[in-house]
């Protein structure tokens, strides 16, 4: 009888411990966030939606949190990491594509003339991505990305790109999951490029990664089925494409969303159209010393209209310089 | 000290209890499956891949199981449920579309002349689905499907369509989840149609439902964001589209897949191309008394080439008549 009572007590203690992590554990789980209104807005929101019986309680299955990737979870300057990969792939495979030696934008990429590449604009970027992201199987592409991520270094920080994820955002992802949230990535980046590292880097499994995608084609190679990547866009997950992508892949409206650029504006608006309370956040890059400082006029990660809307509507805006104690995990990257 | 010891014991007991469900619980978790080689093939596979330290052990994050929906998880005869919905929507909204009174296939649908509808074939079906699945917001569409599912009755069984899910497959989904699998639906049906019932009926959340989809467009209606369904196909998740859809949505190859028709053949082949062991299953509709009997020559859920391949390769083929003790939950539907 005593044993039984102690057992029940232990069980209740365990349950109690599991259910009361939210507010109490926040300080432990978000150590890289400086105290202040930004951190407090996150903790307040999570405390409210997880308080059983409270007016703002949200059932765990509805606790959907969506995060942009480039500039929100990792560095996107001076060029998007996926574009750096594409450029390296052009150089690495140029000997198999002799026609590139005389055709722009490939000719300029091979010559290392990035000014000329920039001059061809978005059309040139799309051509470079299409050429380097098609013609192989999905398995081979994944391997190529993994190999590149294991060796390629960021031009300024001289470390692997996966060392340039933001420590405060890793903590935020974990904090939300510890509070029953399901964390999704919703990025304009290629879904297959991201899936090569998102599980290891962010703890987000591949089926919770939403991104832009190309058409693949099922084929038989030597009596084995393969999916071959085609140079044809299936879906662009950017701007208005983000709420469309959320509907397409997730099928449920988020109550929490974080972005950092105008490409995230519609995702945040879509989240803001929630039934009760919801959280909208932007990372504002204000730290030229430890990372980068850019917003309205940047060609990469331009933050203009979305910043105005966020400030006007009282959404949370992270001031990277003042809100983040550290930027990168274990300060792997020294600026 | 004694308290502490008892507590530790209780904790170990709890952990032990959670970790040893696999083989032991199979008989309890699959009560609607008759004993025999079919049921045994499922239990054997699950036992092998969950045995830690065993040669066939698969980590939980790689235990991906995919299920077709129509004819695999619920009834698809005499016509696909989604098509029954579309026909009812044509009738319900005909007064808003006067041009339908004189245009086929709508004219025939309104007149109840299903032979004439059948005569227009797949092209007519696509027209009917496009017309009834576009022009509204995703929220309104979801509500319309939910309302219809709450009232529409199956023509033969005279019960709700959601009462015509297969009890043995519900048990299989739960059995796999109890053994650390993540269960996905991979269906040719419309993803938004399915998501109106898949969480409640199958315990599968919306982001684990893969299906065919139409384009949606982000718009502002009265300063509120909405997604408006367009009459344009984005993705067809059938046949070779199934492995493509698995890659697109899930991003990981299944080790367990179940289908019932030729539309599932490529999903099963894709699953069969696993690194170690994998499970491929087909539901063969052999029970004209309790459900339906059809295969090679059926216009709905044709099972021809996939059956030959399954028999040739030793995949598991469910003989519905002999392998399933009961067909529907609590025998709601009497044939």
XYZ file of C-alpha atoms in Angstrom:
670
model
C 0.000 0.000 0.000
C 2.807 2.391 0.897
C 4.696 1.292 -2.213
C 1.630 1.952 -4.287
C 1.170 5.395 -2.794
C 4.769 6.324 -3.402
C 4.476 5.039 -6.940
C 1.392 7.151 -7.587
C 3.153 10.121 -6.076
C 6.158 9.552 -8.309
C 3.873 9.268 -11.315
C 2.083 12.503 -10.452
C 5.398 14.206 -9.921
C 6.573 13.027 -13.317
C 3.385 14.231 -15.001
C 3.549 17.529 -13.131
C 7.146 17.974 -14.111
C 6.342 17.312 -17.740
C 3.410 19.694 -17.821
C 4.914 22.727 -16.145
C 8.033 23.299 -18.220
C 6.799 26.367 -20.071
C 7.359 29.493 -18.032
C 9.758 27.949 -15.542
C 12.215 26.543 -18.051
C 12.311 29.562 -20.355
C 15.349 31.131 -18.714
C 17.258 27.890 -19.019
C 16.133 27.226 -22.551
C 16.791 30.685 -24.007
C 20.193 31.570 -22.478
C 21.474 33.371 -25.598
C 18.623 35.869 -25.516
C 19.244 39.007 -23.461
C 16.484 39.863 -21.024
C 14.146 42.520 -22.360
C 10.857 43.006 -24.209
C 11.793 40.773 -27.173
C 12.585 37.701 -25.088
C 9.656 38.494 -22.811
C 7.207 38.651 -25.743
C 8.189 35.091 -26.693
C 7.902 33.771 -23.153
C 4.582 35.536 -22.562
C 3.070 34.088 -25.712
C 4.247 30.540 -25.018
C 3.100 30.765 -21.398
C -0.396 31.867 -22.457
C -1.018 29.255 -25.151
C 0.263 26.400 -22.980
C -1.687 27.317 -19.827
C -4.371 24.645 -19.563
C -7.711 26.132 -18.668
C -6.462 29.632 -19.518
C -8.360 31.834 -22.004
C -5.608 31.551 -24.631
C -4.856 27.835 -24.329
C -4.115 26.160 -27.671
C -4.192 22.371 -28.038
C -0.778 20.887 -28.906
C -1.922 19.737 -32.369
C -2.640 23.379 -33.245
C 0.692 24.700 -31.973
C 2.226 25.137 -35.417
C 5.353 27.299 -35.621
C 6.901 28.244 -38.976
C 10.375 29.649 -39.551
C 11.982 31.137 -42.597
C 15.520 29.785 -43.093
C 17.927 32.211 -44.858
C 18.595 35.158 -42.557
C 16.223 33.806 -39.905
C 17.922 30.565 -38.889
C 21.308 31.007 -40.559
C 23.458 33.598 -42.349
C 22.323 34.702 -45.815
C 25.044 37.277 -46.574
C 26.919 38.068 -48.739
C 24.918 35.685 -51.000
C 22.367 32.962 -50.230
C 24.206 29.788 -49.269
C 22.343 27.788 -51.899
C 23.586 30.201 -54.547
C 27.153 29.792 -53.282
C 26.624 26.054 -53.703
C 25.296 26.540 -57.248
C 28.313 28.658 -58.205
C 30.694 26.031 -56.856
C 28.803 23.372 -58.815
C 29.160 25.354 -62.049
C 32.914 25.512 -61.471
C 33.167 21.855 -60.474
C 31.244 20.544 -63.498
C 32.375 23.049 -66.143
C 34.615 20.489 -67.824
C 31.528 18.395 -68.602
C 29.716 21.379 -70.110
C 32.034 22.951 -72.733
C 29.219 25.223 -73.981
C 29.374 27.119 -70.663
C 32.806 28.529 -71.535
C 31.182 30.845 -74.057
C 27.721 31.402 -72.559
C 26.721 33.795 -69.791
C 26.018 33.632 -66.908
C 28.168 30.471 -66.769
C 31.170 32.035 -68.486
C 31.326 34.782 -65.827
C 30.862 32.309 -62.979
C 33.750 30.199 -64.253
C 35.888 33.332 -64.637
C 35.001 34.328 -61.068
C 33.567 37.611 -62.327
C 30.782 37.984 -59.761
C 29.997 41.537 -60.865
C 29.063 40.242 -64.289
C 27.021 37.441 -62.700
C 25.184 39.987 -60.558
C 24.489 42.038 -63.687
C 22.450 39.219 -65.268
C 20.125 39.496 -62.296
C 17.457 37.042 -61.182
C 17.119 35.467 -64.620
C 20.787 34.491 -64.532
C 20.481 33.162 -60.984
C 17.530 30.998 -61.988
C 19.531 29.653 -64.950
C 22.477 28.811 -62.706
C 20.277 27.081 -60.129
C 18.298 25.172 -62.776
C 21.485 23.954 -64.478
C 23.106 22.787 -61.248
C 19.989 21.328 -59.615
C 18.773 19.030 -62.393
C 19.809 16.030 -64.439
C 20.760 13.908 -61.427
C 18.810 11.631 -59.091
C 17.474 13.003 -55.816
C 19.819 10.653 -53.949
C 22.898 11.896 -55.831
C 21.849 15.509 -55.358
C 21.459 15.005 -51.616
C 24.947 13.473 -51.478
C 26.452 16.349 -53.465
C 24.898 18.905 -51.104
C 26.038 16.962 -48.029
C 29.597 16.733 -49.371
C 29.650 20.441 -50.165
C 28.289 21.419 -46.742
C 30.971 19.271 -45.108
C 33.784 21.209 -46.801
C 32.760 24.616 -48.211
C 33.639 27.613 -46.053
C 31.898 30.943 -45.666
C 34.029 33.708 -47.304
C 34.074 35.977 -44.243
C 33.796 33.678 -41.243
C 35.948 30.867 -42.710
C 33.846 28.121 -41.138
C 31.291 25.646 -42.491
C 27.962 27.189 -43.422
C 26.216 24.933 -40.917
C 28.345 26.575 -38.188
C 26.594 29.835 -39.069
C 23.178 28.925 -37.713
C 21.923 31.332 -35.061
C 22.303 29.967 -31.543
C 19.344 32.001 -30.151
C 17.068 30.574 -32.848
C 18.249 27.003 -32.140
C 17.243 27.633 -28.539
C 13.905 29.068 -29.628
C 13.159 25.993 -31.781
C 13.958 23.718 -28.838
C 11.988 25.891 -26.399
C 8.890 25.748 -28.616
C 9.189 21.978 -29.066
C 9.588 21.554 -25.294
C 6.254 23.345 -25.060
C 4.416 21.055 -27.440
C 4.907 23.095 -30.616
C 5.676 21.473 -33.931
C 8.373 23.431 -35.732
C 8.367 23.801 -39.520
C 10.742 25.542 -41.901
C 9.020 27.582 -44.611
C 11.687 28.953 -46.906
C 12.136 30.236 -50.419
C 15.159 27.946 -50.593
C 15.069 24.629 -52.392
C 13.426 21.962 -50.276
C 15.924 19.272 -51.270
C 18.904 21.519 -50.633
C 17.626 22.269 -47.135
C 16.740 18.706 -46.238
C 20.415 17.793 -46.535
C 21.067 19.602 -43.213
C 17.834 20.715 -41.516
C 17.361 17.575 -39.426
C 20.888 17.620 -38.066
C 21.207 21.395 -37.709
C 17.723 22.315 -36.483
C 16.136 19.045 -35.332
C 13.463 19.488 -38.017
C 12.645 16.273 -39.925
C 12.396 16.418 -43.742
C 8.572 16.289 -43.821
C 8.470 19.494 -41.779
C 10.558 21.402 -44.311
C 8.576 23.469 -46.823
C 10.470 25.075 -49.659
C 10.643 25.824 -53.333
C 10.839 22.757 -55.498
C 11.481 21.504 -58.975
C 9.680 18.788 -60.870
C 11.105 15.296 -60.439
C 10.482 12.366 -62.744
C 10.189 8.720 -61.765
C 12.398 6.592 -64.016
C 13.906 3.110 -64.079
C 17.709 3.046 -64.230
C 19.120 -0.477 -64.563
C 15.821 -1.899 -63.269
C 16.026 0.319 -60.159
C 13.596 3.180 -59.593
C 15.071 6.681 -59.318
C 13.675 10.197 -59.167
C 15.441 12.441 -61.663
C 15.471 16.180 -61.026
C 14.117 18.166 -63.977
C 15.058 21.763 -64.901
C 11.459 22.871 -64.316
C 10.004 24.751 -61.358
C 7.116 23.068 -59.542
C 6.497 25.543 -56.739
C 8.038 28.820 -55.518
C 7.721 29.144 -51.762
C 8.341 32.864 -51.373
C 6.209 35.920 -50.682
C 2.542 34.948 -51.305
C 3.922 31.471 -52.048
C 4.621 31.022 -48.321
C 1.000 30.910 -47.142
C 0.262 28.845 -50.260
C 3.120 26.495 -49.319
C 1.928 26.303 -45.717
C -1.485 25.246 -46.959
C -0.017 22.850 -49.515
C 2.433 21.058 -47.203
C 1.242 21.650 -43.635
C -2.500 22.112 -44.055
C -2.869 24.096 -40.858
C -2.454 27.801 -40.082
C 0.532 28.642 -37.837
C 0.071 30.464 -34.545
C 3.759 31.409 -34.438
C 5.930 32.581 -37.336
C 9.375 34.068 -37.679
C 10.982 35.636 -40.724
C 13.491 38.346 -41.586
C 12.627 39.803 -44.985
C 9.868 41.009 -47.276
C 9.616 37.460 -48.601
C 8.119 36.572 -45.215
C 5.513 39.330 -45.129
C 2.599 37.223 -46.372
C 3.508 34.319 -44.069
C 3.358 36.710 -41.119
C 0.066 38.232 -42.336
C -1.380 34.752 -42.779
C -0.299 33.881 -39.226
C -1.699 37.171 -37.895
C -5.123 36.186 -39.251
C -5.420 33.721 -36.377
C -8.586 33.094 -34.413
C -7.213 34.096 -30.993
C -3.629 35.006 -30.191
C -0.642 34.487 -32.406
C 2.996 35.524 -32.557
C 4.726 37.229 -35.465
C 8.460 37.857 -35.333
C 11.158 39.340 -37.532
C 14.921 39.110 -37.173
C 16.354 42.550 -37.898
C 20.030 42.329 -38.840
C 21.566 45.211 -36.876
C 24.966 43.827 -35.988
C 27.641 44.632 -38.556
C 30.383 43.605 -36.139
C 29.274 40.133 -35.124
C 27.155 39.397 -38.248
C 25.719 41.903 -40.771
C 23.588 45.032 -40.711
C 21.049 45.431 -43.530
C 17.376 46.060 -44.177
C 15.556 48.430 -46.579
C 18.159 48.575 -49.333
C 19.733 45.138 -49.254
C 19.701 43.043 -52.422
C 19.832 39.891 -50.275
C 17.170 39.557 -47.580
C 15.620 42.969 -48.213
C 13.539 43.999 -45.195
C 11.427 46.999 -46.113
C 7.631 46.694 -46.247
C 7.558 43.844 -43.756
C 9.505 45.942 -41.236
C 7.092 48.849 -41.615
C 4.130 46.498 -41.168
C 5.727 44.810 -38.143
C 6.472 48.118 -36.427
C 2.995 49.425 -37.257
C 1.247 46.364 -35.902
C 3.429 45.761 -32.891
C 4.907 42.472 -34.059
C 8.105 41.360 -32.351
C 11.245 42.674 -34.047
C 14.538 41.175 -32.883
C 17.303 43.744 -32.683
C 20.132 41.294 -33.278
C 22.808 43.532 -31.763
C 20.993 44.092 -28.490
C 18.711 41.073 -28.138
C 21.191 38.306 -28.854
C 23.932 37.558 -26.328
C 25.688 35.275 -28.784
C 25.092 34.818 -32.486
C 26.633 31.459 -33.381
C 26.898 28.151 -31.498
C 29.881 28.116 -29.144
C 31.114 31.185 -31.031
C 32.524 28.961 -33.754
C 32.721 31.898 -36.111
C 34.819 34.915 -35.195
C 33.886 37.946 -37.276
C 16.483 5.905 0.641
C 13.729 3.341 0.267
C 11.519 5.990 -1.317
C 14.243 6.819 -3.761
C 14.770 3.188 -4.689
C 11.087 2.640 -5.258
C 10.946 5.753 -7.334
C 13.809 4.591 -9.518
C 12.120 1.227 -9.851
C 8.874 2.896 -10.889
C 10.747 4.971 -13.423
C 12.480 1.930 -14.889
C 9.185 0.111 -15.017
C 7.630 3.007 -16.890
C 10.493 3.150 -19.377
C 10.467 -0.607 -19.791
C 6.754 -0.627 -20.354
C 7.054 2.002 -23.053
C 9.882 0.269 -24.875
C 8.664 -3.290 -25.158
C 5.322 -2.965 -26.908
C 6.302 -4.357 -30.303
C 5.894 -8.088 -30.627
C 4.008 -8.605 -27.374
C 1.210 -6.196 -28.148
C 0.598 -7.306 -31.741
C -2.174 -9.734 -30.901
C -3.958 -7.102 -28.885
C -3.450 -4.361 -31.430
C -4.522 -6.306 -34.548
C -7.673 -8.119 -33.330
C -9.565 -7.735 -36.636
C -6.872 -9.621 -38.552
C -7.312 -13.389 -38.735
C -4.245 -15.385 -37.811
C -2.314 -16.551 -40.844
C 0.587 -15.648 -43.128
C -0.707 -12.127 -43.936
C -0.976 -10.995 -40.331
C 2.255 -12.816 -39.523
C 4.158 -11.042 -42.312
C 3.245 -7.694 -40.744
C 4.191 -8.755 -37.218
C 7.449 -10.336 -38.382
C 8.488 -7.188 -40.216
C 7.656 -4.862 -37.332
C 9.371 -7.141 -34.841
C 12.564 -7.203 -36.928
C 12.887 -3.473 -37.551
C 12.157 -2.571 -33.913
C 14.567 -5.076 -32.350
C 17.386 -2.961 -30.977
C 20.749 -4.494 -31.734
C 19.165 -6.835 -34.291
C 20.497 -7.000 -37.877
C 17.363 -5.335 -39.306
C 16.886 -2.613 -36.708
C 15.694 0.694 -38.177
C 15.924 3.945 -36.192
C 12.506 5.432 -35.384
C 13.092 8.510 -37.589
C 13.462 6.193 -40.588
C 10.317 4.167 -39.838
C 8.209 5.819 -42.535
C 4.974 4.052 -43.472
C 2.834 5.237 -46.400
C -0.761 4.266 -47.124
C -2.932 4.833 -50.130
C -6.420 6.002 -49.103
C -9.209 5.010 -51.555
C -9.665 1.236 -51.426
C -6.798 0.844 -48.946
C -8.128 2.708 -45.903
C -11.779 3.183 -46.900
C -14.321 2.075 -49.499
C -13.858 3.346 -53.065
C -16.800 1.598 -54.759
C -19.071 2.180 -56.608
C -17.343 5.543 -57.262
C -14.535 7.395 -55.448
C -16.000 9.250 -52.467
C -14.493 12.524 -53.617
C -16.294 12.125 -56.944
C -19.590 11.489 -55.104
C -18.917 14.748 -53.260
C -18.225 16.582 -56.540
C -21.470 15.300 -58.063
C -23.444 16.444 -55.025
C -21.750 19.856 -55.266
C -22.760 20.201 -58.927
C -26.373 19.518 -57.943
C -26.227 21.808 -54.899
C -24.775 24.768 -56.786
C -26.477 24.318 -60.176
C -28.813 27.259 -59.584
C -25.772 29.567 -59.434
C -24.431 28.207 -62.715
C -27.253 28.399 -65.303
C -24.813 27.511 -68.115
C -24.518 24.002 -66.651
C -28.132 23.201 -67.618
C -27.081 22.960 -71.255
C -23.443 21.815 -71.001
C -22.135 18.296 -70.470
C -20.960 16.735 -68.233
C -22.863 19.050 -65.853
C -26.218 18.657 -67.630
C -26.073 14.872 -67.198
C -24.980 15.131 -63.548
C -27.926 17.426 -62.788
C -30.278 15.055 -64.614
C -28.865 12.152 -62.583
C -27.844 10.386 -65.798
C -24.703 8.688 -64.490
C -24.318 6.572 -67.615
C -23.898 9.727 -69.675
C -21.462 11.095 -67.072
C -19.451 7.888 -67.259
C -19.408 8.190 -71.045
C -17.487 11.494 -70.925
C -14.714 9.609 -69.129
C -11.773 11.029 -67.263
C -11.920 14.377 -69.040
C -15.452 14.905 -67.771
C -14.485 13.842 -64.257
C -11.626 16.333 -64.221
C -14.009 19.078 -65.386
C -16.489 18.234 -62.637
C -13.795 18.171 -59.951
C -12.183 21.411 -61.195
C -15.527 23.223 -61.252
C -16.531 22.106 -57.757
C -13.106 22.452 -56.125
C -12.249 26.039 -57.104
C -13.449 29.606 -56.720
C -13.755 29.412 -52.929
C -11.309 29.918 -50.066
C -9.521 26.929 -48.571
C -11.378 27.541 -45.290
C -14.789 27.519 -46.993
C -13.890 24.409 -48.984
C -12.851 22.582 -45.832
C -16.167 23.514 -44.210
C -18.147 22.338 -47.243
C -16.365 18.967 -47.217
C -16.866 18.591 -43.460
C -20.581 19.388 -43.757
C -20.974 16.915 -46.612
C -19.117 14.139 -44.774
C -21.373 14.714 -41.738
C -24.529 14.031 -43.764
C -23.943 12.239 -47.107
C -24.636 8.497 -47.087
C -23.039 5.711 -49.093
C -25.564 4.387 -51.668
C -25.236 0.727 -50.651
C -24.325 0.763 -46.960
C -26.526 3.752 -46.043
C -24.032 5.105 -43.525
C -21.608 8.032 -43.507
C -18.579 7.560 -45.730
C -16.307 7.953 -42.695
C -18.033 4.881 -41.206
C -16.649 2.920 -44.156
C -13.014 3.014 -43.118
C -11.465 -0.431 -42.715
C -11.167 -1.502 -39.085
C -8.145 -3.789 -39.714
C -6.280 -0.881 -41.330
C -7.117 1.454 -38.435
C -5.558 -1.163 -36.169
C -2.532 -1.450 -38.445
C -1.980 2.331 -38.393
C -2.157 2.334 -34.588
C 0.073 -0.757 -34.325
C 2.756 0.866 -36.483
C 2.599 4.118 -34.512
C 2.862 2.157 -31.249
C 6.088 0.781 -32.696
C 7.625 4.143 -33.484
C 6.502 4.407 -37.102
C 5.280 7.649 -38.592
C 2.203 7.018 -40.728
C 1.556 9.007 -43.902
C -1.273 8.926 -46.407
C -0.152 9.030 -50.051
C -3.234 9.180 -52.229
C -4.357 10.255 -55.671
C -7.236 12.016 -53.909
C -7.257 15.753 -53.314
C -5.122 16.687 -50.335
C -7.585 19.289 -49.062
C -10.551 16.941 -49.424
C -8.742 14.302 -47.365
C -7.523 16.644 -44.667
C -11.134 17.341 -43.726
C -11.323 13.878 -42.141
C -7.923 12.149 -42.015
C -6.916 13.401 -38.572
C -10.175 12.349 -36.931
C -10.629 9.112 -38.882
C -7.050 7.844 -39.084
C -5.121 9.832 -36.468
C -2.962 11.246 -39.284
C -2.298 14.994 -38.964
C -2.698 17.209 -42.068
C 1.048 17.580 -42.690
C 1.316 13.794 -43.047
C -1.267 13.684 -45.827
C 0.149 13.672 -49.357
C -2.300 13.997 -52.229
C -3.119 15.607 -55.530
C -3.504 19.350 -55.320
C -4.654 22.403 -57.173
C -3.029 25.812 -57.301
C -4.160 28.256 -54.614
C -3.749 32.016 -54.754
C -3.102 34.326 -51.830
C -5.532 37.258 -51.935
C -6.841 39.977 -49.628
C -10.593 39.896 -49.080
C -11.846 42.836 -46.963
C -8.286 43.343 -45.672
C -8.090 39.711 -44.536
C -5.780 37.224 -46.226
C -7.378 34.203 -47.881
C -6.192 31.390 -50.124
C -8.464 31.016 -53.123
C -8.590 27.656 -54.872
C -7.879 27.935 -58.598
C -9.159 25.572 -61.341
C -5.592 24.540 -62.156
C -3.769 21.344 -61.232
C -0.523 21.753 -59.280
C 0.400 18.123 -58.683
C -1.083 14.690 -59.467
C -0.169 12.181 -56.787
C -0.918 8.962 -58.618
C 1.129 6.219 -60.289
C 4.676 7.585 -60.788
C 3.383 10.726 -59.041
C 3.353 8.789 -55.754
C 7.127 8.381 -55.351
C 7.441 11.945 -56.664
C 4.925 13.096 -54.038
C 6.700 11.129 -51.309
C 9.925 12.908 -52.208
C 8.195 16.279 -52.501
C 6.261 16.155 -49.216
C 7.993 13.611 -46.996
C 11.577 13.712 -48.219
C 12.377 10.227 -47.008
C 11.872 6.793 -48.553
C 9.255 4.601 -46.816
C 10.166 1.192 -45.426
C 6.507 0.157 -45.296
C 3.821 0.859 -47.904
C 0.281 -0.330 -48.497
C -1.905 0.184 -51.539
C -4.654 -1.602 -53.440
C -4.462 -0.657 -57.107
C -2.200 -0.075 -60.086
C -1.980 3.560 -59.002
C 0.119 2.308 -56.079
C 2.550 0.210 -58.123
C 5.320 2.802 -58.300
C 4.979 3.667 -54.598
C 5.485 -0.015 -53.784
C 8.425 -0.302 -56.194
C 9.972 2.815 -54.664
C 9.557 1.304 -51.193
C 10.956 -2.030 -52.378
C 14.172 -0.237 -53.408
C 15.078 -0.002 -49.714
C 18.555 -0.506 -48.345
C 17.751 -3.443 -46.048
C 14.295 -4.859 -45.377
C 11.005 -3.274 -46.301
C 7.339 -4.215 -46.434
C 5.057 -3.903 -49.456
C 1.364 -4.690 -49.104
C -1.749 -4.708 -51.280
C -5.376 -4.955 -50.221
C -7.104 -7.349 -52.627
C -10.863 -6.803 -52.619
C -12.191 -10.357 -52.561
C -15.326 -9.990 -50.465
C -18.428 -9.221 -52.516
C -20.672 -10.027 -49.546
C -19.201 -7.816 -46.846
C -17.613 -5.232 -49.193
C -16.766 -5.622 -52.904
C -14.828 -8.020 -55.101
C -12.829 -6.493 -57.961
C -9.367 -6.406 -59.475
C -8.096 -6.723 -63.078
C -11.125 -5.312 -64.879
C -12.475 -2.710 -62.476
C -12.845 0.869 -63.698
C -12.448 2.059 -60.089
C -9.359 0.854 -58.235
C -8.114 -1.398 -61.039
C -5.636 -3.925 -59.662
C -3.876 -5.632 -62.529
C -0.150 -5.101 -63.097
C 0.504 -4.321 -59.433
C -1.104 -7.618 -58.408
C 1.035 -9.567 -60.861
C 4.155 -7.803 -59.590
C 3.182 -8.374 -55.951
C 2.556 -12.085 -56.483
C 5.755 -12.432 -58.513
C 7.884 -10.700 -55.893
C 6.280 -12.180 -52.808
C 4.821 -8.930 -51.490
C 2.020 -9.279 -48.952
C -1.429 -9.465 -50.549
C -4.392 -9.164 -48.190
C -7.235 -11.485 -49.127
C -9.977 -9.333 -47.641
C -12.474 -12.172 -47.353
C -10.173 -14.494 -45.443
C -7.695 -12.186 -43.723
C -10.108 -9.689 -42.197
C -12.352 -10.773 -39.324
C -14.346 -7.574 -39.560
C -14.346 -4.949 -42.283
C -15.830 -1.817 -40.698
C -15.576 -0.333 -37.185
C -18.115 -1.890 -34.807
C -19.826 -3.272 -37.925
C -21.553 0.062 -38.483
C -22.296 -0.862 -42.059
C -24.363 -3.945 -42.810
C -23.999 -5.023 -46.415
